């Protein structure tokens, strides 16, 4: 999973469940589900086949808030009991025998399955999608919260045939069930952990690709996004072919699918063969420079080996998933964006990790409660340095042996290290001590590796050493600026030394045809130090972030030209979060005499963006500008209170914090109390929980 704040999920998964059932081996699960979006329910039937490894008198499955109407064991009525967390089947199970268990059930998931757009009047925005990791598939399917139970699942889904239905595995047939209903039958050939099950339903079209090795790749998109397919999925095939080649073990599943969904919880999730990701990454070609899907694309794909083919035994071995997916994604990006991009990425994360250590917050990679920075970035660093230690050939050999030996099984850090030791003939205890056990980071060793490979970082470190010795005025910046073609070095010089740079360098930066270099210029604090015309030229750059920064700074600085700037940018929308449109509406209303007759139209548009039909990124932006400049309407307050129950953790927090703040104002307080009458108990729960 590519996400932030993994910690919370992890803590929950450690202490609440992890009850391992080692006397039973579930082999197959044949699932038939019927999602009922209006009722937010899942009706399901599942048949499990399992082997008994030792005599036991009960078998259990995780089943959260699931009610059962029929439970059969080998075709006969079973003796069972259930709670709101599990179902137990009671019988004297004999070692060596196989059984089939049939469960007919109804689930009302409070998490894991998200039904969006079924209650509003917006056409074609209906979606259903699942998120299993950290959220428990057992909310919609009696299954196994323990990652160690791997099952070959086959999914059958009954739904309205006007929608696209996507799930793990190969779609082998669809058949009409009744009028307007179809059953989609997906086949899987290998076992996997339950958290990797996925279902997505919505209005989609698809782009079909085939990897060099012949694996079908399907990239889904909304019908209105056909022009965004190329920039969004740019390099997909190249990444796929690269990873198969670099890892040296064939892609383990029958096919690969990527599905964007609305208001996703994270950046992306690597369900087996079926990555679900945030539609905030569905972008046009101008946005590519500001925010693209390439890293998430590569990260989730790498998990198909590291996480899905071999799966951590439990959270103590989480490095084996996130560190590896992060590292291989960086390698894939290195092939696409070049060495400089790769080493500067490592340099930047090394700096972040060192900052953590300086604050005494460094963490061991073996700490199951470590932060995502540790698991992802320190994890990637550990692999980079391991490869340094043992060399390319042994590294690749060890990775291949490890993946082959533990295919479709669970792994520990020791399993991995043993394979690397035997492939390299090295004793890796020093590596383990430095990179895995250590809460600090071997900074100098890491830095020396960067110096070895990256000429531009070598210059950066020289410049920093100069800076420590001399006053900034005495530094020969031109030597560093001209010393390397590195965009990253130039950006660093502009960002950290803007106040001391000679005119000549600023001129060169403005004259550059590289958008990211010019973007750094758009971020400066005081634009009056730069020639007006040069700064204005940034307004035409192919980057929505550059244009956003530039428009705001110009508008703030050159009052007499506000109308010109607004006219120039009036048709721009920007990133998927509408960054430019929201800013433009705000500035247009704040500009005296600018299309005064339209002020109400502009306000209605901006104010309308807090509605739940828009993505939470857009809503968050609209709340921000309204709060800063205009205040909230009653409808905005209602939208805000509804947002306090949103399924996205970040947006929910944003809404709760904002509500807590605005309610301090007496006028708002009265209006909020008034609007509350139109809300239901769930929507009012947060308001009632705070003191105001
Ligand atoms: Zn991940």
XYZ file of C-alpha atoms and ligand atoms in Angstrom:
693
model
C 0.000 0.000 0.000
C 1.220 3.463 -0.687
C -0.007 5.491 2.163
C 0.787 7.701 5.027
C -0.015 7.071 8.646
C 0.251 3.337 8.341
C 0.907 3.230 12.054
C -2.708 3.504 13.111
C -3.797 0.576 11.008
C -0.906 -1.467 12.123
C -1.524 -0.957 15.804
C -5.102 -1.989 15.375
C -4.203 -5.129 13.480
C -1.710 -6.206 16.118
C -3.697 -5.919 19.202
C -7.171 -6.730 18.076
C -6.778 -9.926 16.150
C -3.878 -12.030 14.907
C -5.320 -15.229 16.262
C -3.584 -17.842 14.195
C -5.238 -21.109 13.412
C -2.406 -23.503 12.655
C -4.335 -26.767 12.842
C -6.496 -25.989 9.826
C -5.515 -25.127 6.274
C -8.115 -23.358 4.183
C -7.423 -24.194 0.553
C -10.163 -22.739 -1.623
C -12.942 -20.214 -1.305
C -15.704 -19.896 -3.896
C -17.472 -16.607 -3.292
C -20.743 -15.282 -4.678
C -21.698 -11.793 -3.596
C -24.492 -9.410 -4.436
C -23.756 -5.833 -3.377
C -26.863 -3.833 -2.482
C -25.668 -0.223 -2.760
C -28.878 1.474 -1.655
C -28.943 -0.570 1.555
C -25.132 -0.543 1.842
C -25.197 -4.307 2.310
C -23.469 -7.313 0.841
C -25.421 -10.540 0.443
C -23.056 -13.458 0.085
C -22.522 -17.154 -0.154
C -19.136 -18.708 0.250
C -17.938 -22.297 0.068
C -14.603 -23.048 1.692
C -12.608 -26.234 1.377
C -10.221 -26.912 4.222
C -7.857 -29.597 5.426
C -7.501 -30.575 9.049
C -3.857 -30.809 10.117
C -4.473 -31.888 13.728
C -7.578 -32.998 15.629
C -9.601 -29.973 16.775
C -13.121 -29.465 17.991
C -13.824 -26.132 16.344
C -12.870 -23.993 13.368
C -13.370 -20.259 13.195
C -13.414 -17.486 10.625
C -13.334 -13.731 11.143
C -16.755 -12.282 10.364
C -17.486 -8.745 11.516
C -21.107 -7.745 11.905
C -22.170 -10.570 9.629
C -25.407 -12.469 10.102
C -25.783 -16.035 8.863
C -28.939 -17.598 7.485
C -27.528 -20.960 6.518
C -24.321 -22.751 7.572
C -23.512 -26.230 6.259
C -20.606 -28.545 6.806
C -20.151 -31.222 4.139
C -23.685 -30.505 2.999
C -25.340 -30.983 6.396
C -26.593 -28.374 8.808
C -23.634 -27.273 10.930
C -23.424 -26.584 14.634
C -22.087 -23.031 14.876
C -21.989 -19.956 17.034
C -21.100 -16.414 16.134
C -20.300 -13.063 17.694
C -19.920 -9.693 16.023
C -16.317 -10.656 15.259
C -16.132 -14.365 14.426
C -18.088 -17.447 13.473
C -17.062 -20.792 15.017
C -18.063 -24.170 13.663
C -18.199 -26.872 16.313
C -17.389 -30.470 15.460
C -14.756 -33.083 16.215
C -12.587 -32.443 13.167
C -10.256 -35.328 12.370
C -6.651 -34.922 11.325
C -6.071 -35.682 7.643
C -9.661 -35.078 6.496
C -10.965 -32.394 4.185
C -14.252 -30.577 4.693
C -16.411 -28.122 2.797
C -18.023 -25.308 4.666
C -20.902 -23.348 3.147
C -21.934 -19.989 4.587
C -24.940 -17.962 3.456
C -24.747 -14.503 4.963
C -25.573 -10.853 4.962
C -22.982 -8.206 5.833
C -23.463 -4.571 6.725
C -19.915 -3.222 6.466
C -19.106 -0.154 8.533
C -15.726 0.015 6.772
C -13.797 -1.864 4.031
C -16.605 -1.516 1.460
C -17.475 1.979 0.267
C -20.697 2.756 -1.599
C -20.373 6.198 -3.196
C -22.712 8.271 -5.314
C -25.812 6.104 -4.932
C -27.771 8.679 -2.965
C -27.173 11.847 -4.982
C -28.641 12.949 -8.289
C -25.308 13.204 -10.137
C -25.427 10.919 -13.170
C -22.861 8.111 -13.617
C -20.831 8.703 -10.448
C -21.936 5.541 -8.652
C -19.120 3.383 -7.300
C -18.507 0.486 -4.959
C -14.967 -0.384 -3.951
C -13.143 -2.227 -1.216
C -10.012 -1.591 0.833
C -8.817 -4.697 2.648
C -5.468 -3.794 4.206
C -5.910 -2.403 7.684
C -9.680 -2.430 7.160
C -10.443 -6.155 7.211
C -12.065 -8.052 4.400
C -13.998 -9.873 7.153
C -16.400 -6.912 7.121
C -17.881 -8.211 3.868
C -16.724 -11.813 3.653
C -16.246 -14.377 6.441
C -12.491 -14.785 5.966
C -9.116 -14.457 7.686
C -7.706 -11.303 9.239
C -4.496 -13.244 9.798
C -2.200 -12.749 6.792
C -0.839 -16.266 7.220
C -3.994 -17.942 5.943
C -3.601 -18.013 2.163
C -6.542 -19.216 0.111
C -7.248 -19.587 -3.599
C -10.312 -17.379 -3.920
C -12.676 -17.235 -6.867
C -15.079 -14.332 -6.929
C -18.522 -14.273 -8.488
C -20.385 -10.992 -8.364
C -24.006 -10.359 -9.262
C -24.784 -6.819 -10.288
C -26.648 -4.490 -12.598
C -25.207 -5.139 -16.071
C -24.889 -1.459 -16.958
C -21.848 -1.181 -14.675
C -18.316 -2.480 -15.029
C -17.467 -5.021 -12.316
C -13.790 -5.624 -11.507
C -12.223 -8.109 -9.085
C -9.058 -10.141 -8.529
C -8.302 -12.750 -11.152
C -9.269 -13.466 -14.697
C -12.782 -12.733 -15.858
C -13.729 -16.094 -17.344
C -17.404 -15.524 -17.990
C -20.338 -13.222 -17.514
C -23.844 -14.485 -17.720
C -27.198 -12.835 -17.485
C -28.878 -13.738 -14.304
C -32.223 -12.053 -14.575
C -33.445 -8.938 -16.297
C -30.620 -6.325 -16.137
C -28.520 -8.481 -13.816
C -25.329 -10.258 -14.673
C -22.902 -12.566 -12.855
C -19.218 -11.825 -13.361
C -17.111 -14.905 -12.706
C -13.432 -14.338 -11.852
C -10.910 -17.130 -11.570
C -7.743 -17.119 -9.455
C -5.140 -19.866 -9.700
C -2.993 -19.184 -6.657
C -3.571 -18.612 -2.973
C -3.367 -15.184 -1.325
C -4.108 -13.502 1.989
C -7.678 -12.238 2.495
C -6.633 -8.595 2.841
C -5.721 -8.591 -0.861
C -9.247 -9.374 -2.080
C -10.771 -6.532 -4.070
C -13.981 -5.587 -5.799
C -14.665 -2.375 -7.706
C -17.882 -1.390 -9.468
C -18.470 1.749 -11.479
C -18.723 3.392 -14.866
C -15.471 2.637 -16.608
C -13.859 2.314 -19.965
C -10.549 0.565 -20.377
C -7.204 0.690 -22.107
C -5.753 -2.754 -22.816
C -2.008 -3.380 -22.930
C 0.106 -6.527 -22.985
C 3.476 -6.825 -21.255
C 6.554 -8.078 -23.082
C 6.008 -11.407 -21.329
C 2.386 -11.592 -22.479
C 0.533 -10.545 -19.308
C -2.667 -8.589 -20.072
C -2.725 -5.165 -18.388
C -6.022 -3.265 -18.168
C -6.083 0.409 -17.249
C -9.551 1.622 -16.302
C -10.818 5.187 -16.657
C -14.028 7.175 -16.413
C -15.721 7.735 -19.799
C -15.100 11.492 -19.594
C -11.352 11.014 -19.023
C -10.249 9.571 -22.361
C -7.737 12.407 -22.901
C -6.198 11.703 -19.511
C -5.438 8.052 -20.182
C -2.024 8.648 -21.747
C -0.576 11.014 -19.101
C -2.113 9.070 -16.213
C -0.881 5.654 -17.271
C 2.304 6.902 -18.960
C 5.149 4.337 -18.754
C 2.886 1.543 -17.429
C 4.204 -1.069 -19.831
C 7.757 0.099 -19.399
C 7.468 -0.171 -15.610
C 5.925 -3.619 -15.895
C 8.621 -4.932 -18.239
C 11.337 -3.307 -16.136
C 10.163 -4.908 -12.889
C 9.817 -8.369 -14.396
C 13.320 -8.068 -15.768
C 14.903 -6.462 -12.706
C 13.302 -8.836 -10.189
C 14.030 -11.792 -12.421
C 10.918 -13.734 -11.410
C 7.908 -13.672 -13.750
C 4.871 -11.642 -12.686
C 3.018 -14.178 -10.535
C -0.637 -13.540 -11.439
C -2.784 -14.021 -14.534
C -3.337 -10.367 -15.320
C -2.956 -6.845 -13.958
C -5.582 -4.145 -13.578
C -5.459 -0.555 -12.341
C -8.682 1.083 -11.214
C -9.049 4.728 -10.142
C -11.772 5.385 -7.578
C -13.310 8.454 -5.989
C -12.169 9.625 -2.541
C -9.845 6.686 -1.993
C -8.324 6.278 1.463
C -4.689 6.241 0.321
C -2.670 6.843 -2.826
C -3.043 3.248 -3.985
C -3.551 -0.327 -2.811
C -1.926 -3.377 -4.347
C -4.775 -5.915 -4.196
C -3.704 -9.075 -5.990
C -3.592 -8.300 -9.703
C -5.971 -5.395 -9.084
C -4.528 -2.105 -7.906
C -7.097 0.415 -6.752
C -5.895 4.016 -6.617
C -7.091 7.548 -5.980
C -8.656 9.248 -9.004
C -6.753 12.343 -7.851
C -3.942 10.806 -9.927
C -6.006 10.879 -13.106
C -4.344 13.850 -14.730
C -3.824 15.712 -17.971
C -0.415 16.217 -19.548
C 0.147 19.658 -17.985
C -0.396 18.222 -14.524
C 2.129 15.448 -15.176
C 4.988 17.653 -14.009
C 3.186 18.539 -10.781
C 1.580 15.271 -9.745
C 1.734 12.000 -11.626
C 0.926 8.356 -11.019
C 4.332 6.940 -12.023
C 5.672 6.288 -8.526
C 2.406 4.848 -7.203
C 2.071 2.778 -10.387
C 5.511 1.221 -9.857
C 5.110 0.879 -6.083
C 1.824 -1.070 -6.229
C 3.104 -3.218 -9.066
C 6.252 -4.128 -7.101
C 3.986 -5.275 -4.261
C 2.600 -7.959 -6.578
C 5.837 -9.778 -5.768
C 6.755 -8.192 -2.427
C 3.608 -8.485 -0.348
C 1.335 -10.551 -2.541
C 3.516 -13.421 -3.774
C 5.522 -13.490 -0.533
C 3.642 -11.942 2.380
C 4.945 -10.771 5.735
C 4.181 -13.188 8.552
C 3.041 -10.220 10.644
C 3.809 -6.538 11.217
C 7.290 -7.253 12.602
C 8.319 -7.997 9.020
C 6.628 -5.043 7.357
C 9.941 -3.908 5.845
C 9.627 -6.871 3.458
C 6.578 -5.204 1.910
C 6.859 -1.426 2.060
C 10.647 -1.072 1.953
C 10.790 -3.365 -1.063
C 7.902 -1.761 -2.961
C 9.468 1.667 -2.351
C 12.930 0.550 -3.438
C 11.782 -1.167 -6.640
C 9.584 1.804 -7.515
C 12.656 4.046 -7.227
C 14.575 1.704 -9.502
C 11.769 1.834 -12.060
C 11.765 5.637 -11.870
C 15.533 5.666 -12.270
C 15.095 3.998 -15.661
C 12.505 6.587 -16.682
C 13.664 9.856 -15.104
C 17.380 9.135 -14.880
C 20.110 8.612 -12.306
C 20.016 12.163 -10.995
C 16.336 11.796 -10.064
C 17.101 8.544 -8.241
C 20.050 9.763 -6.168
C 18.391 13.055 -5.242
C 15.315 11.140 -4.117
C 17.567 9.049 -1.888
C 19.362 12.164 -0.698
C 16.093 13.850 0.220
C 14.807 10.863 2.167
C 18.181 10.463 3.877
C 17.873 14.059 5.065
C 14.362 13.404 6.379
C 15.513 10.263 8.154
C 18.466 12.063 9.707
C 16.131 14.834 10.916
C 14.084 12.168 12.658
C 17.195 10.769 14.305
C 18.261 14.283 15.358
C 14.925 14.686 17.111
C 15.555 11.390 18.882
C 12.699 9.823 16.991
C 14.673 7.361 14.907
C 13.141 3.910 14.607
C 14.308 0.384 13.895
C 12.961 -1.226 10.732
C 12.031 -4.205 12.869
C 9.756 -2.125 15.079
C 6.194 -3.047 14.072
C 5.054 0.369 15.278
C 7.514 2.291 13.097
C 6.237 5.179 10.967
C 5.738 5.065 7.243
C 8.901 7.158 6.791
C 10.843 4.347 8.430
C 9.144 1.436 6.679
C 9.108 3.050 3.247
C 12.175 5.263 3.030
C 14.595 3.795 5.517
C 13.393 0.459 4.149
C 14.365 1.442 0.606
C 17.706 2.769 1.858
C 18.444 -0.514 3.601
C 18.000 -2.383 0.313
C 20.094 0.138 -1.602
C 22.925 -0.311 0.904
C 22.540 -4.086 1.028
C 23.075 -4.118 -2.722
C 26.152 -1.925 -2.222
C 27.477 -4.447 0.288
C 26.994 -7.652 -1.663
C 27.011 -6.455 -5.282
C 24.443 -6.609 -8.071
C 24.808 -10.256 -9.001
C 24.446 -11.668 -5.492
C 21.628 -9.224 -4.740
C 19.599 -10.301 -7.756
C 20.326 -13.963 -7.184
C 19.282 -13.706 -3.534
C 16.041 -11.892 -4.421
C 15.176 -14.577 -6.961
C 15.914 -17.420 -4.574
C 13.872 -15.744 -1.862
C 10.849 -15.181 -4.085
C 10.968 -18.668 -5.546
C 11.450 -20.445 -2.259
C 8.632 -18.609 -0.481
C 6.175 -18.170 -3.373
C 2.560 -18.010 -2.138
C 3.802 -18.316 1.410
C 4.638 -16.047 4.336
C 8.054 -14.689 5.181
C 10.136 -13.210 7.964
C 13.113 -10.861 7.851
C 15.335 -13.805 8.855
C 14.076 -15.827 5.878
C 15.118 -12.982 3.612
C 18.512 -12.432 5.212
C 19.303 -16.140 5.052
C 18.688 -16.170 1.311
C 20.849 -13.083 0.813
C 23.616 -14.580 2.924
C 23.608 -17.794 1.003
C 23.527 -16.015 -2.378
C 26.402 -13.708 -1.431
C 28.427 -15.857 0.923
C 28.572 -12.786 3.200
C 27.788 -12.590 6.859
C 25.069 -9.946 7.027
C 25.001 -9.445 10.782
C 26.730 -6.058 10.470
C 24.188 -4.991 7.832
C 21.361 -6.109 10.092
C 22.788 -4.195 13.024
C 23.371 -0.980 11.013
C 20.202 -0.856 8.986
C 17.543 -3.027 10.597
C 18.107 -3.028 14.359
C 19.570 0.471 14.524
C 17.211 3.304 15.461
C 19.762 5.707 14.010
C 20.994 5.840 10.453
C 24.562 5.260 9.158
C 24.516 8.718 7.616
C 28.136 9.026 6.542
C 28.203 5.644 4.904
C 25.008 6.454 3.057
C 26.283 9.867 2.034
C 29.510 8.368 0.701
C 27.536 6.064 -1.562
C 25.637 9.037 -2.953
C 28.907 10.877 -3.554
C 30.270 7.857 -5.343
C 27.426 7.745 -7.874
C 26.142 11.271 -8.213
C 28.326 14.094 -9.531
C 25.637 16.681 -8.773
C 25.329 15.602 -5.145
C 29.090 15.726 -4.886
C 28.867 19.391 -5.919
C 26.055 19.999 -3.455
C 28.101 18.643 -0.560
C 31.070 20.765 -1.672
C 28.877 23.821 -1.769
C 27.518 23.064 1.680
C 31.065 22.703 2.998
C 31.923 26.064 1.398
C 28.897 27.574 2.997
C 30.000 26.457 6.431
C 33.391 28.077 5.938
C 32.546 31.300 4.139
C 29.839 33.928 4.187
C 27.171 33.368 1.566
C 28.326 36.435 -0.388
C 31.732 34.878 -0.888
C 30.492 31.664 -2.418
C 31.101 31.160 -6.084
C 27.542 30.090 -6.939
C 28.240 30.173 -10.671
C 30.745 27.374 -10.216
C 28.025 25.153 -8.805
C 25.236 26.339 -11.079
C 27.339 25.781 -14.196
C 29.117 22.755 -12.815
C 26.360 20.281 -13.496
C 23.317 19.937 -15.763
C 21.386 18.593 -12.772
C 17.926 20.107 -12.443
C 17.882 19.042 -8.819
C 21.088 20.874 -7.995
C 19.844 24.054 -9.686
C 16.536 23.801 -7.860
C 18.388 23.369 -4.584
C 20.553 26.431 -5.252
C 17.503 28.535 -6.120
C 15.484 27.309 -3.173
C 18.035 27.645 -0.403
C 20.202 30.517 -1.594
C 17.746 32.783 -3.394
C 18.676 35.856 -1.400
C 22.391 35.639 -2.115
C 22.425 34.579 -5.759
C 24.030 36.869 -8.337
C 21.834 38.397 -11.035
C 23.442 36.263 -13.679
C 22.123 33.039 -12.157
C 18.617 34.398 -11.734
C 18.669 35.404 -15.393
C 19.761 31.937 -16.396
C 17.036 30.392 -14.288
C 14.369 32.556 -15.926
C 15.817 31.739 -19.335
C 15.699 28.025 -18.627
C 13.260 25.924 -20.624
C 12.972 23.445 -17.757
C 9.624 23.797 -16.031
C 10.751 22.506 -12.592
C 13.586 25.067 -12.441
C 11.226 27.896 -13.288
C 8.736 26.492 -10.787
C 11.267 27.133 -8.018
C 11.308 30.798 -9.092
C 7.541 30.963 -8.677
C 7.922 30.049 -5.009
C 10.096 32.964 -3.936
C 8.878 35.182 -1.154
C 9.445 38.619 -2.684
C 8.918 38.806 -6.427
C 9.816 42.478 -6.603
C 13.429 41.432 -6.633
C 12.882 39.956 -10.085
C 12.115 41.678 -13.377
C 8.330 41.984 -13.648
C 8.139 40.725 -17.198
C 10.267 37.696 -16.444
C 8.070 36.790 -13.529
C 4.930 37.302 -15.609
C 6.225 34.828 -18.156
C 5.843 32.070 -15.548
C 2.097 32.439 -15.994
C 2.429 30.588 -19.309
C 4.402 27.619 -18.019
C 3.070 24.099 -18.447
C 2.609 23.474 -14.741
C -0.503 24.152 -12.707
C 1.547 24.615 -9.555
C 3.769 27.224 -11.210
C 0.741 29.085 -12.543
C -0.996 28.966 -9.146
C 2.030 30.377 -7.324
C 2.637 32.991 -10.009
C -0.944 34.199 -10.296
C -1.209 34.682 -6.553
C 2.115 36.517 -6.239
C 1.464 38.776 -9.227
C -2.048 39.593 -8.014
C -0.671 40.414 -4.574
C 2.175 42.568 -5.853
C 0.982 44.443 -8.946
C -2.423 45.818 -8.042
C -2.867 47.798 -11.234
C -2.524 44.680 -13.397
C -4.823 42.353 -11.509
C -7.435 42.331 -14.250
C -4.876 41.385 -16.880
C -3.682 38.421 -14.843
C -7.224 37.282 -14.140
C -8.213 37.534 -17.803
C -5.211 35.485 -18.778
C -6.074 32.638 -16.436
C -9.855 32.693 -16.483
C -10.286 29.363 -18.292
C -7.882 27.277 -16.251
C -9.031 24.545 -13.876
C -5.692 23.062 -12.798
C -4.973 19.822 -11.025
C -7.719 17.315 -10.140
C -8.184 19.359 -6.935
C -9.053 22.424 -9.079
C -6.224 24.402 -7.486
C -6.319 27.125 -10.133
C -10.073 27.470 -10.434
C -10.534 27.868 -6.672
C -7.780 30.481 -6.456
C -9.070 32.306 -9.520
C -12.645 32.539 -8.204
C -11.345 33.862 -4.912
C -9.116 36.489 -6.503
C -11.787 37.511 -9.026
C -14.201 38.256 -6.185
C -11.550 40.128 -4.217
C -10.611 42.316 -7.158
C -12.547 45.535 -7.136
C -14.555 46.119 -10.298
C -13.519 42.859 -11.881
C -16.648 41.642 -13.668
C -18.630 42.915 -10.695
C -21.930 41.682 -12.072
C -20.639 38.121 -11.861
C -19.635 38.181 -8.215
C -22.649 36.161 -7.180
C -22.042 33.595 -9.919
C -18.445 33.235 -8.775
C -19.406 32.929 -5.142
C -22.032 30.304 -5.899
C -19.496 28.303 -7.840
C -16.829 28.444 -5.118
C -19.331 27.830 -2.375
C -20.813 24.904 -4.331
C -17.504 23.053 -4.236
C -17.981 22.079 -0.592
C -20.724 19.680 -1.738
C -20.149 15.943 -1.268
C -20.349 15.294 -4.998
C -16.831 16.746 -5.330
C -13.651 14.993 -4.264
C -12.501 15.742 -0.757
C -9.414 17.506 -2.125
C -11.638 20.018 -3.954
C -13.911 20.400 -0.935
C -10.958 21.024 1.330
C -9.695 23.776 -0.990
C -13.133 25.397 -1.157
C -13.528 25.361 2.643
C -10.095 26.952 2.922
C -10.771 29.876 0.573
C -14.262 30.492 1.920
C -12.941 30.616 5.451
C -10.049 32.915 4.552
C -11.983 35.343 2.398
C -15.765 35.160 2.478
C -17.230 33.084 5.276
C -19.616 30.135 5.057
C -23.223 29.871 3.952
C -25.595 27.621 5.880
C -25.160 25.017 3.156
C -21.363 25.128 3.637
C -21.867 24.580 7.365
C -24.103 21.630 6.634
C -21.523 20.196 4.207
C -18.855 20.701 6.857
C -20.813 18.837 9.507
C -21.476 15.993 7.085
C -17.761 15.883 6.309
C -17.026 15.113 9.968
C -18.223 11.552 9.198
C -16.292 11.158 5.917
C -14.581 7.798 5.314
C -11.255 9.451 4.516
C -9.347 9.841 7.744
C -7.501 13.002 6.646
C -10.597 14.796 5.401
C -12.597 13.818 8.451
C -9.890 15.295 10.652
C -9.737 18.456 8.548
C -13.518 18.898 8.844
C -13.555 18.234 12.586
C -10.742 20.679 13.260
C -12.403 23.337 11.138
C -15.790 22.862 12.793
C -14.211 23.121 16.225
C -12.611 26.374 15.173
C -15.579 28.105 13.525
C -18.017 27.214 16.280
C -16.093 29.486 18.639
C -17.676 32.347 16.744
C -21.063 33.232 18.274
C -22.783 33.888 14.962
C -21.569 30.614 13.470
C -22.532 28.805 16.635
C -26.118 29.953 16.305
C -26.265 29.069 12.633
C -24.684 25.668 13.200
C -27.264 24.883 15.863
C -29.966 25.919 13.470
C -28.633 23.852 10.558
C -28.209 20.855 12.882
C -31.944 20.290 12.779
C -31.593 19.029 9.218
C -28.896 16.474 10.030
C -29.105 12.904 11.259
C -27.628 11.452 14.465
C -24.527 10.145 12.739
C -23.778 13.545 11.218
C -24.284 15.224 14.586
C -22.212 12.786 16.593
C -18.992 14.779 16.369
C -20.701 18.098 17.106
C -22.264 16.607 20.224
C -18.927 15.219 21.349
C -17.198 18.608 21.533
C -17.617 21.321 24.060
C -18.365 24.702 22.615
Zn 3.015 -0.090 -0.318
